[in-house]
Short mmCIF file of C-alpha atoms in Angstrom, two decimals:
data_model
loop_
_atom_site.label_atom_id
_atom_site.label_comp_id
_atom_site.label_asym_id
_atom_site.label_seq_id
_atom_site.Cartn_x
_atom_site.Cartn_y
_atom_site.Cartn_z
CA MET A 1 0.00 0.00 0.00
CA LYS A 2 1.21 3.48 -0.85
CA ILE A 3 0.27 6.40 1.39
CA GLN A 4 0.41 9.92 0.00
CA ILE A 5 0.09 12.78 2.50
CA ASP A 6 -0.47 16.37 1.35
CA ASN A 7 -0.64 19.56 3.43
CA PHE A 8 -0.51 17.96 6.86
CA GLY A 9 1.04 20.18 9.56
CA PRO A 10 4.61 21.01 8.47
CA ILE A 11 4.36 18.65 5.47
CA HIS A 12 3.59 19.77 1.94
CA TYR A 13 4.08 16.32 0.39
CA PHE A 14 5.16 12.90 1.66
CA GLU A 15 4.64 9.52 0.03
CA CYS A 16 5.76 6.16 1.34
CA ASP A 17 5.45 2.73 -0.21
CA LEU A 18 4.73 0.20 2.53
CA ASP A 19 5.55 -2.64 0.16
CA LYS A 20 9.23 -1.70 0.71
CA ASP A 21 11.04 -3.39 3.60
CA LEU A 22 13.60 -0.79 4.70
CA HIS A 23 12.84 2.94 4.72
CA LEU A 24 15.48 5.57 5.45
CA ILE A 25 14.02 9.06 5.92
CA LEU A 26 16.50 11.92 6.00
CA GLY A 27 16.36 15.70 6.32
CA THR A 28 17.18 18.60 8.58
CA ASN A 29 15.50 19.21 11.93
CA ASN A 30 11.89 20.30 12.35
CA ILE A 31 10.92 19.62 8.74
CA GLY A 32 8.27 16.91 9.13
CA LYS A 33 10.06 13.54 9.19
CA SER A 34 8.65 12.32 12.51
CA TYR A 35 5.34 14.03 11.80
CA GLY A 36 5.04 12.12 8.54
CA ILE A 37 5.74 8.66 9.93
CA THR A 38 3.40 9.38 12.85
CA VAL A 39 0.55 10.08 10.42
CA VAL A 40 1.37 6.84 8.58
CA TYR A 41 1.39 4.94 11.88
CA LEU A 42 -1.98 6.36 12.97
CA LEU A 43 -3.53 5.59 9.58
CA VAL A 44 -2.40 1.97 9.54
CA LYS A 45 -3.28 1.50 13.22
CA SER A 46 -6.80 2.85 12.63
CA LEU A 47 -7.34 0.66 9.58
CA MET A 48 -6.07 -2.46 11.34
CA GLU A 49 -8.32 -1.90 14.35
CA PHE A 50 -11.27 -1.23 12.07
CA ALA A 51 -10.51 -4.50 10.27
CA GLU A 52 -10.51 -6.40 13.58
CA GLU A 53 -13.95 -5.10 14.50
CA THR A 54 -15.55 -5.11 11.06
CA PHE A 55 -16.93 -8.63 11.28
CA SER A 56 -17.98 -8.55 14.93
CA ILE A 57 -21.48 -9.38 16.18
CA GLU A 58 -22.17 -5.67 16.70
CA PHE A 59 -21.19 -4.91 13.12
CA SER A 60 -23.39 -7.74 11.83
CA ALA A 61 -26.42 -6.44 13.73
CA HIS A 62 -25.80 -2.90 12.50
CA MET A 63 -25.56 -3.94 8.85
CA ARG A 64 -28.68 -6.11 8.60
CA GLN A 65 -30.67 -3.14 7.35
CA MET A 66 -30.94 -2.41 3.63
CA PRO A 67 -31.59 1.28 2.79
CA SER A 68 -35.35 1.83 2.52
CA GLU A 69 -35.27 3.28 -1.01
CA VAL A 70 -33.39 0.22 -2.31
CA LEU A 71 -35.67 -2.13 -0.41
CA GLU A 72 -38.67 -0.56 -2.15
CA GLN A 73 -37.08 -1.12 -5.56
CA VAL A 74 -36.24 -4.73 -4.69
CA SER A 75 -39.77 -5.37 -3.45
CA ALA A 76 -41.14 -4.23 -6.82
CA LEU A 77 -39.09 -6.80 -8.74
CA ASN A 78 -40.86 -9.60 -10.56
CA VAL A 79 -39.45 -13.10 -11.04
CA GLY A 80 -36.57 -12.87 -13.51
CA ASP A 81 -35.91 -9.16 -12.90
CA GLU A 82 -32.54 -7.86 -11.65
CA LEU A 83 -31.45 -4.70 -9.86
CA ASP A 84 -27.80 -3.59 -9.77
CA ILE A 85 -27.05 -2.26 -6.27
CA ILE A 86 -23.27 -1.83 -6.54
CA ALA A 87 -23.61 1.95 -6.11
CA THR A 88 -25.56 1.41 -2.88
CA VAL A 89 -22.98 -1.08 -1.62
CA LYS A 90 -20.20 1.42 -2.33
CA ASP A 91 -22.12 4.18 -0.54
CA GLU A 92 -22.74 1.98 2.50
CA THR A 93 -19.11 0.88 2.53
CA THR A 94 -18.03 4.52 2.43
CA LYS A 95 -20.27 5.24 5.44
CA LEU A 96 -18.72 2.34 7.33
CA LEU A 97 -15.21 3.54 6.50
CA GLN A 98 -16.25 7.00 7.62
CA ASP A 99 -17.79 5.84 10.90
CA GLY A 100 -15.35 3.06 11.78
CA PHE A 101 -11.99 3.90 10.23
CA LEU A 102 -11.90 7.69 9.92
CA THR A 103 -13.62 8.47 13.23
CA ARG A 104 -10.98 6.37 14.94
CA PHE A 105 -8.20 8.01 12.89
CA GLN A 106 -9.46 11.47 13.85
CA ASP A 107 -9.50 10.53 17.54
CA TYR A 108 -5.89 9.39 17.27
CA VAL A 109 -4.81 12.49 15.33
CA GLU A 110 -6.40 14.81 17.88
CA GLY A 111 -4.90 12.76 20.72
CA THR A 112 -1.46 13.18 19.15
CA PHE A 113 -1.36 16.59 17.44
CA GLY A 114 -4.21 18.48 19.10
CA SER A 115 -7.41 19.81 17.53
CA MET A 116 -8.22 19.52 13.83
CA ASP A 117 -7.61 23.27 13.53
CA THR A 118 -3.88 22.67 13.96
CA ILE A 119 -3.26 20.00 11.32
CA GLY A 120 -3.67 22.03 8.13
CA ASN A 121 -0.60 23.12 6.16
CA ARG A 122 1.22 25.61 8.39
CA PHE A 123 2.67 27.44 5.40
CA SER A 124 0.03 27.49 2.66
CA ARG A 125 -3.03 26.98 4.92
CA GLU A 126 -4.28 24.33 2.48
CA GLU A 127 -6.49 21.53 3.78
CA PRO A 128 -4.96 18.10 4.46
CA HIS A 129 -5.46 15.35 1.90
CA ILE A 130 -4.45 11.69 2.12
CA ARG A 131 -4.55 9.04 -0.58
CA LEU A 132 -4.23 5.31 0.06
CA VAL A 133 -3.37 3.24 -3.02
CA PHE A 134 -3.55 -0.54 -2.67
CA GLY A 135 -3.39 -3.07 -5.48
CA TRP A 136 -6.47 -2.41 -7.56
CA GLY A 137 -8.06 0.04 -5.10
CA ARG A 138 -7.74 3.64 -3.96
CA MET A 139 -9.16 5.72 -1.12
CA ASP A 140 -9.03 9.51 -0.85
CA ILE A 141 -9.37 11.18 2.54
CA GLY A 142 -10.15 14.86 2.89
CA VAL A 143 -11.36 17.28 5.56
CA SER A 144 -14.76 18.94 5.81
CA ASP A 145 -16.15 20.86 8.81
CA ASN A 146 -13.12 19.86 10.90
CA ALA A 147 -13.66 16.15 10.30
CA PHE A 148 -11.98 13.58 8.07
CA ILE A 149 -14.19 12.33 5.25
CA VAL A 150 -13.90 9.71 2.53
CA GLY A 151 -13.46 11.81 -0.59
CA GLY A 152 -13.72 8.83 -2.89
CA SER A 153 -12.79 5.17 -3.19
CA THR A 154 -12.49 2.69 -6.01
CA ILE A 155 -12.15 -1.05 -6.39
CA GLU A 156 -11.12 -1.60 -9.97
CA ASN A 157 -11.60 -4.60 -12.25
CA MET A 158 -12.84 -6.99 -9.56
CA LEU A 159 -16.57 -6.65 -8.97
CA LYS A 160 -18.31 -5.56 -12.17
CA SER A 161 -21.73 -5.51 -10.58
CA ILE A 162 -23.72 -6.53 -7.51
CA LYS A 163 -27.23 -7.52 -8.55
CA VAL A 164 -30.37 -8.60 -6.75
CA ARG A 165 -32.07 -11.29 -8.87
CA CYS A 166 -35.71 -12.13 -8.15
CA VAL A 167 -36.40 -15.90 -8.33
CA GLU A 168 -39.21 -18.27 -7.48
CA GLU A 169 -39.14 -19.85 -4.04
CA ASP A 170 -38.28 -23.38 -5.11
CA LYS A 171 -35.87 -22.61 -7.96
CA THR A 172 -32.65 -22.25 -5.93
CA ASP A 173 -31.33 -22.66 -2.41
CA LYS A 174 -28.45 -20.25 -3.02
CA ILE A 175 -28.24 -16.93 -1.23
CA ILE A 176 -25.27 -15.34 -2.99
CA GLU A 177 -23.29 -16.46 -6.01
CA ASN A 178 -20.30 -15.13 -7.91
CA GLU A 179 -20.76 -15.14 -11.69
CA GLN A 180 -17.53 -13.97 -13.32
CA ALA A 181 -16.97 -11.02 -10.95
CA ASN A 182 -20.71 -10.28 -10.82
CA LEU A 183 -22.15 -10.93 -7.37
CA ILE A 184 -25.74 -12.17 -7.49
CA ILE A 185 -28.06 -11.91 -4.47
CA TYR A 186 -30.99 -14.29 -4.89
CA HIS A 187 -34.25 -12.74 -3.72
CA ARG A 188 -37.31 -14.94 -3.34
CA LYS A 189 -40.46 -13.04 -4.16
CA ASP A 190 -42.28 -14.11 -1.00
CA ASN A 191 -39.33 -13.36 1.29
CA ASN A 192 -38.58 -9.70 1.95
CA ASP A 193 -35.84 -10.32 4.53
CA LEU A 194 -32.73 -9.29 2.62
CA GLY A 195 -30.82 -8.20 5.72
CA TYR A 196 -28.46 -11.17 5.86
CA SER A 197 -27.70 -11.09 2.14
CA PHE A 198 -27.07 -7.36 2.19
CA PHE A 199 -24.76 -7.71 5.20
CA SER A 200 -22.93 -10.52 3.41
CA VAL A 201 -22.31 -8.43 0.31
CA ILE A 202 -21.08 -5.46 2.37
CA SER A 203 -18.78 -7.90 4.17
CA ILE A 204 -17.37 -9.11 0.86
CA TYR A 205 -16.79 -5.58 -0.38
CA LEU A 206 -15.13 -4.44 2.86
CA PHE A 207 -13.11 -7.62 3.04
CA LEU A 208 -11.72 -6.94 -0.43
CA VAL A 209 -10.77 -3.38 0.55
CA ILE A 210 -9.11 -4.46 3.80
CA CYS A 211 -7.31 -7.46 2.28
CA GLN A 212 -5.70 -5.25 -0.34
CA ALA A 213 -4.89 -2.31 1.95
CA LEU A 214 -3.26 -4.51 4.61
CA ALA A 215 -1.93 -7.22 2.31
CA LYS A 216 1.72 -6.66 3.32
CA ILE A 217 1.37 -5.73 7.03
CA HIS A 218 0.11 -7.73 10.00
CA THR A 219 1.27 -5.67 13.03
CA ILE A 220 2.73 -2.21 13.65
CA HIS A 221 5.01 -0.91 16.40
CA TYR A 222 6.38 2.57 17.11
CA LEU A 223 9.61 3.37 18.94
CA PRO A 224 9.79 7.16 19.50
CA ALA A 225 12.84 9.38 19.84
CA SER A 226 14.36 10.00 23.29
CA ARG A 227 13.74 6.43 24.44
CA SER A 228 16.40 6.85 27.15
CA GLY A 229 14.34 9.57 28.83
CA LEU A 230 10.83 8.43 27.98
CA TYR A 231 10.96 4.96 29.44
CA PRO A 232 12.06 5.90 32.99
CA ALA A 233 9.50 8.74 33.03
CA LEU A 234 6.64 6.55 31.84
CA SER A 235 7.59 3.68 34.14
CA ALA A 236 5.60 5.43 36.87
CA PHE A 237 2.53 4.08 35.06
CA GLY A 238 3.84 0.52 35.21
CA GLN A 239 1.83 -0.72 38.18
CA ILE A 240 -1.35 0.97 36.92
CA VAL A 241 -0.97 -0.71 33.55
CA ALA A 242 -0.28 -4.05 35.21
CA GLU A 243 -3.51 -3.83 37.19
CA LEU A 244 -5.50 -2.77 34.14
CA ALA A 245 -4.03 -5.64 32.15
CA LYS A 246 -5.31 -8.12 34.75
CA SER A 247 -8.85 -6.88 34.10
CA ARG A 248 -8.49 -6.61 30.32
CA SER A 249 -11.29 -9.11 29.72
CA TYR A 250 -13.70 -6.81 31.56
CA LEU A 251 -12.75 -3.69 29.62
CA ASN A 252 -14.75 -2.64 26.57
CA SER A 253 -12.21 -0.15 25.23
CA ARG A 254 -8.49 -0.19 24.58
CA ILE A 255 -6.13 1.05 27.27
CA GLN A 256 -4.61 4.44 26.45
CA LEU A 257 -2.58 6.78 28.64
CA PRO A 258 -4.36 10.15 28.86
CA GLY A 259 -2.53 13.29 27.81
CA ILE A 260 0.18 11.37 25.95
CA ALA A 261 0.51 11.17 22.16
CA VAL A 262 -0.92 7.91 20.83
CA PRO A 263 2.37 6.46 19.49
CA LEU A 264 4.08 7.16 22.83
CA SER A 265 1.20 5.60 24.73
CA ASP A 266 1.26 2.53 22.48
CA TYR A 267 5.04 2.25 22.86
CA PHE A 268 4.94 2.14 26.63
CA LEU A 269 1.83 -0.02 26.87
CA GLN A 270 3.33 -2.62 24.55
CA LEU A 271 6.54 -2.70 26.59
CA SER A 272 4.60 -2.92 29.86
CA GLN A 273 2.45 -5.80 28.65
CA ILE A 274 5.24 -8.02 27.36
CA LYS A 275 4.68 -11.72 27.79
CA PRO A 276 8.22 -13.14 27.81
CA ASN A 277 8.73 -16.27 25.78
CA LYS A 278 9.27 -19.18 28.16
CA LYS A 279 11.78 -20.70 25.76
CA GLN A 280 13.64 -18.69 23.16
CA ASP A 281 13.35 -20.02 19.63
CA GLU A 282 16.95 -20.29 18.46
CA ASP A 283 15.77 -20.77 14.89
CA ASN A 284 13.87 -17.47 14.87
CA PRO A 285 16.00 -14.99 12.89
CA ILE A 286 14.51 -12.02 14.78
CA HIS A 287 15.64 -13.54 18.10
CA ARG A 288 19.11 -14.03 16.67
CA ILE A 289 19.27 -10.38 15.60
CA ALA A 290 18.24 -9.28 19.12
CA ASP A 291 21.01 -11.52 20.49
CA ASP A 292 23.51 -9.94 18.08
CA ILE A 293 22.63 -6.43 19.29
CA GLU A 294 23.11 -7.52 22.90
CA ARG A 295 26.43 -9.24 22.18
CA ASP A 296 28.00 -6.74 19.78
CA ILE A 297 26.65 -3.40 21.01
CA LEU A 298 25.12 -3.62 24.48
CA LYS A 299 27.73 -6.03 25.88
CA GLY A 300 25.06 -7.43 28.16
CA THR A 301 21.50 -8.75 28.21
CA VAL A 302 18.10 -7.09 28.52
CA GLU A 303 15.47 -8.72 30.72
CA PHE A 304 11.83 -7.98 31.48
CA ASP A 305 10.59 -8.39 35.06
CA LYS A 306 7.06 -9.82 34.95
CA LYS A 307 6.23 -8.56 38.46
CA THR A 308 7.35 -4.94 38.18
CA ARG A 309 6.65 -4.81 34.40
CA GLU A 310 10.01 -3.09 33.85
CA LEU A 311 13.13 -3.61 31.76
CA PHE A 312 16.52 -4.34 33.32
CA TYR A 313 20.05 -4.54 31.94
CA ILE A 314 22.65 -7.07 33.07
CA PRO A 315 26.20 -6.18 31.92
CA ASN A 316 28.40 -9.07 30.85
CA GLY A 317 30.58 -10.38 33.66
CA THR A 318 29.54 -7.90 36.38
CA GLY A 319 26.40 -9.50 37.77
CA PRO A 320 24.19 -6.69 39.16
CA LYS A 321 20.88 -6.03 37.45
CA LEU A 322 20.42 -2.36 36.51
CA ASP A 323 17.15 -0.59 35.82
CA MET A 324 17.00 1.75 32.85
CA GLY A 325 17.48 4.85 35.01
CA ALA A 326 20.79 3.50 36.30
CA SER A 327 22.06 2.39 32.89
CA SER A 328 23.96 4.39 30.30
CA SER A 329 21.99 6.39 27.76
CA MET A 330 23.15 4.00 25.02
CA VAL A 331 21.73 1.04 26.96
CA SER A 332 18.42 2.74 27.70
CA GLU A 333 18.08 3.75 24.02
CA LEU A 334 18.69 0.25 22.65
CA SER A 335 17.10 -1.93 25.34
CA PRO A 336 13.52 -1.14 24.21
CA ILE A 337 14.49 -2.03 20.63
CA VAL A 338 15.88 -5.39 21.76
CA SER A 339 12.79 -6.09 23.88
CA PHE A 340 10.42 -5.19 21.05
CA LEU A 341 12.27 -7.52 18.69
CA ARG A 342 12.49 -10.45 21.06
CA HIS A 343 9.07 -10.36 22.73
CA ILE A 344 6.73 -8.42 20.42
CA VAL A 345 7.87 -8.22 16.80
CA SER A 346 8.90 -11.88 16.65
CA LYS A 347 5.43 -13.16 17.53
CA PRO A 348 3.65 -14.87 14.60
CA ALA A 349 0.86 -13.07 12.80
CA ARG A 350 -2.70 -13.66 13.89
CA LYS A 351 -4.94 -15.00 11.19
CA GLN A 352 -7.12 -12.39 9.49
CA ARG A 353 -10.63 -12.77 10.81
CA ALA A 354 -12.86 -13.48 7.83
CA PRO A 355 -16.60 -12.94 7.49
CA GLN A 356 -19.06 -15.71 8.15
CA LEU A 357 -18.17 -19.22 7.00
CA SER A 358 -20.92 -19.39 4.39
CA LEU A 359 -19.08 -16.71 2.42
CA VAL A 360 -15.68 -18.39 2.41
CA GLU A 361 -16.12 -20.00 -1.01
CA ILE A 362 -17.19 -16.71 -2.57
CA PHE A 363 -14.14 -14.98 -1.09
CA ARG A 364 -11.92 -17.75 -2.38
CA GLU A 365 -13.30 -17.41 -5.90
CA ILE A 366 -12.83 -13.64 -5.92
CA LEU A 367 -9.43 -13.60 -4.23
CA GLN A 368 -8.09 -16.18 -6.67
CA LYS A 369 -8.52 -13.55 -9.37
CA ILE A 370 -6.39 -11.02 -7.47
CA PRO A 371 -2.72 -11.01 -8.53
CA GLN A 372 -0.75 -12.30 -5.55
CA GLU A 373 2.58 -10.52 -5.43
CA GLY A 374 5.54 -10.69 -3.11
CA SER A 375 5.81 -12.04 0.40
CA PRO A 376 3.21 -12.67 3.12
CA PRO A 377 2.26 -9.91 5.61
CA LYS A 378 5.05 -8.64 7.85
CA PRO A 379 5.37 -6.60 11.05
CA LEU A 380 6.14 -2.91 10.50
CA LEU A 381 8.51 -1.22 12.95
CA PHE A 382 8.83 2.59 13.11
CA ILE A 383 12.02 3.85 14.80
CA GLU A 384 12.92 7.49 15.32
CA GLU A 385 16.61 8.40 15.46
CA PRO A 386 18.03 4.97 16.37
CA GLU A 387 21.55 6.45 16.31
CA ALA A 388 20.94 8.54 19.46
CA HIS A 389 23.74 8.16 22.07
CA LEU A 390 25.59 5.60 19.93
CA HIS A 391 29.26 5.78 19.00
CA PRO A 392 29.76 5.64 15.20
CA GLU A 393 31.07 2.06 15.43
CA ASN A 394 27.84 0.97 17.08
CA GLN A 395 25.76 2.93 14.58
CA LEU A 396 27.33 0.82 11.83
CA ARG A 397 26.51 -2.39 13.70
CA LEU A 398 22.93 -1.23 14.26
CA MET A 399 22.41 -0.46 10.56
CA ALA A 400 23.59 -3.98 9.73
CA ALA A 401 21.01 -5.29 12.21
CA PHE A 402 18.23 -3.28 10.53
CA ALA A 403 19.18 -4.69 7.13
CA ALA A 404 19.15 -8.18 8.65
CA LEU A 405 15.66 -7.49 10.02
CA ALA A 406 14.44 -6.46 6.57
CA ASN A 407 15.82 -9.72 5.18
CA ALA A 408 14.21 -11.65 8.05
CA GLY A 409 10.68 -10.45 7.29
CA VAL A 410 10.38 -7.22 9.32
CA LYS A 411 9.60 -3.89 7.67
CA VAL A 412 11.64 -1.09 9.25
CA MET A 413 11.00 2.65 8.83
CA ILE A 414 13.75 4.89 10.22
CA THR A 415 14.14 8.65 10.60
CA THR A 416 17.76 9.66 11.06
CA HIS A 417 20.38 12.41 10.98
CA SER A 418 23.26 9.93 10.87
CA ASP A 419 25.61 9.85 7.91
CA PHE A 420 27.05 6.67 9.43
CA LEU A 421 23.74 4.84 9.07
CA PHE A 422 23.40 6.23 5.55
CA ASN A 423 26.89 5.21 4.43
CA LYS A 424 26.66 1.79 6.06
CA LEU A 425 23.43 1.13 4.17
CA ASN A 426 25.24 2.06 0.97
CA ASN A 427 27.97 -0.46 1.76
CA LEU A 428 25.36 -3.14 2.48
CA ILE A 429 23.85 -2.44 -0.94
CA LEU A 430 27.31 -2.72 -2.53
CA GLU A 431 27.87 -6.02 -0.72
CA LYS A 432 24.48 -7.19 -2.01
CA LYS A 433 23.38 -7.89 1.56
CA ILE A 434 20.15 -6.06 0.85
CA ASP A 435 18.31 -5.63 -2.44
CA THR A 436 17.72 -2.08 -3.67
CA ALA A 437 14.19 -3.16 -4.63
CA ALA A 438 13.45 -3.54 -0.90
CA VAL A 439 14.87 -0.13 0.07
CA SER A 440 13.30 3.33 0.07
CA ALA A 441 15.38 6.45 0.77
CA MET A 442 13.61 9.81 1.09
CA LEU A 443 15.00 13.27 1.73
CA PHE A 444 12.80 15.99 3.23
CA ARG A 445 13.52 19.40 1.70
CA GLN A 446 12.08 22.70 2.89
CA THR A 447 9.91 24.55 0.36
CA GLU A 448 7.68 27.61 0.57
CA LYS A 449 4.74 25.26 1.15
CA GLY A 450 6.44 23.09 3.78
CA GLY A 451 8.54 19.94 3.94
CA GLU A 452 8.57 17.91 0.76
CA ALA A 453 9.89 14.34 0.67
CA VAL A 454 11.97 13.60 -2.42
CA PRO A 455 13.09 10.06 -3.36
CA LEU A 456 16.88 9.76 -3.49
CA PRO A 457 18.30 8.14 -6.64
CA MET A 458 19.55 4.60 -6.01
CA ASP A 459 21.36 1.89 -7.96
CA GLU A 460 23.60 -1.11 -7.28
CA LEU A 461 26.33 1.28 -6.05
CA GLY A 462 24.08 2.70 -3.35
CA ILE A 463 22.02 5.81 -2.65
CA GLU A 464 23.00 9.23 -3.96
CA ASP A 465 24.00 11.56 -1.12
CA ASP A 466 21.96 14.73 -1.52
CA ASN A 467 21.76 15.25 2.24
CA PHE A 468 25.10 15.07 4.05
CA ILE A 469 27.55 15.87 1.25
CA ASP A 470 26.92 19.64 1.22
CA THR A 471 27.52 19.93 4.97
CA THR A 472 30.62 17.73 4.76
CA GLU A 473 32.05 19.80 1.91
CA ALA A 474 31.24 23.05 3.71
CA LEU A 475 33.00 21.82 6.85
CA TYR A 476 36.03 20.73 4.84
CA ASP A 477 36.14 24.02 2.94
CA GLU A 478 35.94 25.89 6.25
CA LYS A 479 38.89 23.90 7.58
CA VAL A 480 40.96 24.51 4.43
CA ASP A 481 40.15 28.23 4.63
CA LEU A 482 41.15 28.40 8.30
CA ILE A 483 44.43 26.60 7.62
CA ASP A 484 45.09 28.90 4.68
CA ARG A 485 44.43 31.97 6.81
CA MET A 486 46.67 30.58 9.55
CA ASN A 487 49.48 29.94 7.06
CA ARG A 488 49.10 33.40 5.56
CA GLY A 489 49.20 34.89 9.03
CA GLY A 490 52.39 32.96 9.79
CA ASP A 491 53.98 34.11 6.53
CA ASP A 492 53.17 37.73 7.37
CA GLY A 493 54.76 37.28 10.77
CA ASP A 494 57.95 35.80 9.30
CA ALA A 495 58.16 38.64 6.78
CA GLY A 496 58.01 41.18 9.59
#
């Protein structure tokens, strides 16, 4: 899925292709890098949660009502007549996306950035616009009256029509049938209860949208900047979260820390609710990468205490267990990354909940016609400034670990100011340890209308440096000039 963001806060334009496995996002400070990936995170999070709830009992009960004007037209059908209701299905699907997906997304945006008044383009004052492009579908999201709205959506070349066909009572026992990408709802003249059939068709349509939009992603995780300071500060919530987690089965809504941006809240809640693996899977490549980071960078191990719900660091050979507040900033920056990899990211994907069993065959017929490309769904990990507090040698090791994660089936999206990460990635490309087809490199540039993300040219020799080279050259030129001035000053002194 590609996500295109226009006129959102400090951003004029940002597009990311979530089919890629390793994203490197560069640019100067305060230009929109973190803002952009936060919007992407909130979008995907909202869509995934909407997908989880779409086929619930509550959703089923809500959808068993066909719009009255369509019901009147169906009731007037005679045996053998047909009525194409694909426009109605699209309208109802749009309403569901509006109510379920976008309402949730707006809540998360306001919980992260503030009111809707603050999210328009800060430079041009233009309204935000988002476009999701997935396979053979597209969804446009705009803003009207301070609320996100579905500006339009398409599902191309899959369902040509959705027709209600009036039949005699004893002619067929079918409810729904797929005839060469034309869905047929069989309506018996003496039976006006079309609620189940209508719900089933809406389910099919939504299922197709969701399957395509989330085809390459099964979980998302966000690791914010300043992890070394955030974790000790948020640990004060640890016992509260632990008690809430015990009563999770009695809670109707998701736990969220009030007054804290949604990605930060999710970050801490996920860390606090870790369920350590009783036995580490040595064959799991993600576990091995976490072990490599501990061995080669941390020089110790990271453990999670199930009672206190906190992380601890045990240095190699010294024995005492240190909490994050007593550890070095490098340790407290990397320990959450190791814990996420070992206990959260490495968990297998849950199966996508499908609509009711009677529709499985119809889904199978339709989905068989969808071109299946690439690998199965993967976890997506957002990491802000992973180089923080790391010596350049360790930055190089960490970049190698990120490339290994991408090869092991984890999508990684990084914002960075590190030329060491950038140059190490180039060397990994040269070594053919990661395929350029799996890599995206974007540079945010400042324009009159805000930050604009520009793809950096890339080939088998690496990524073109349009970010650090100017600063490096300027620094070198400054040094040469200073040396030249010093030499000229010395010459003048000798002449005197």
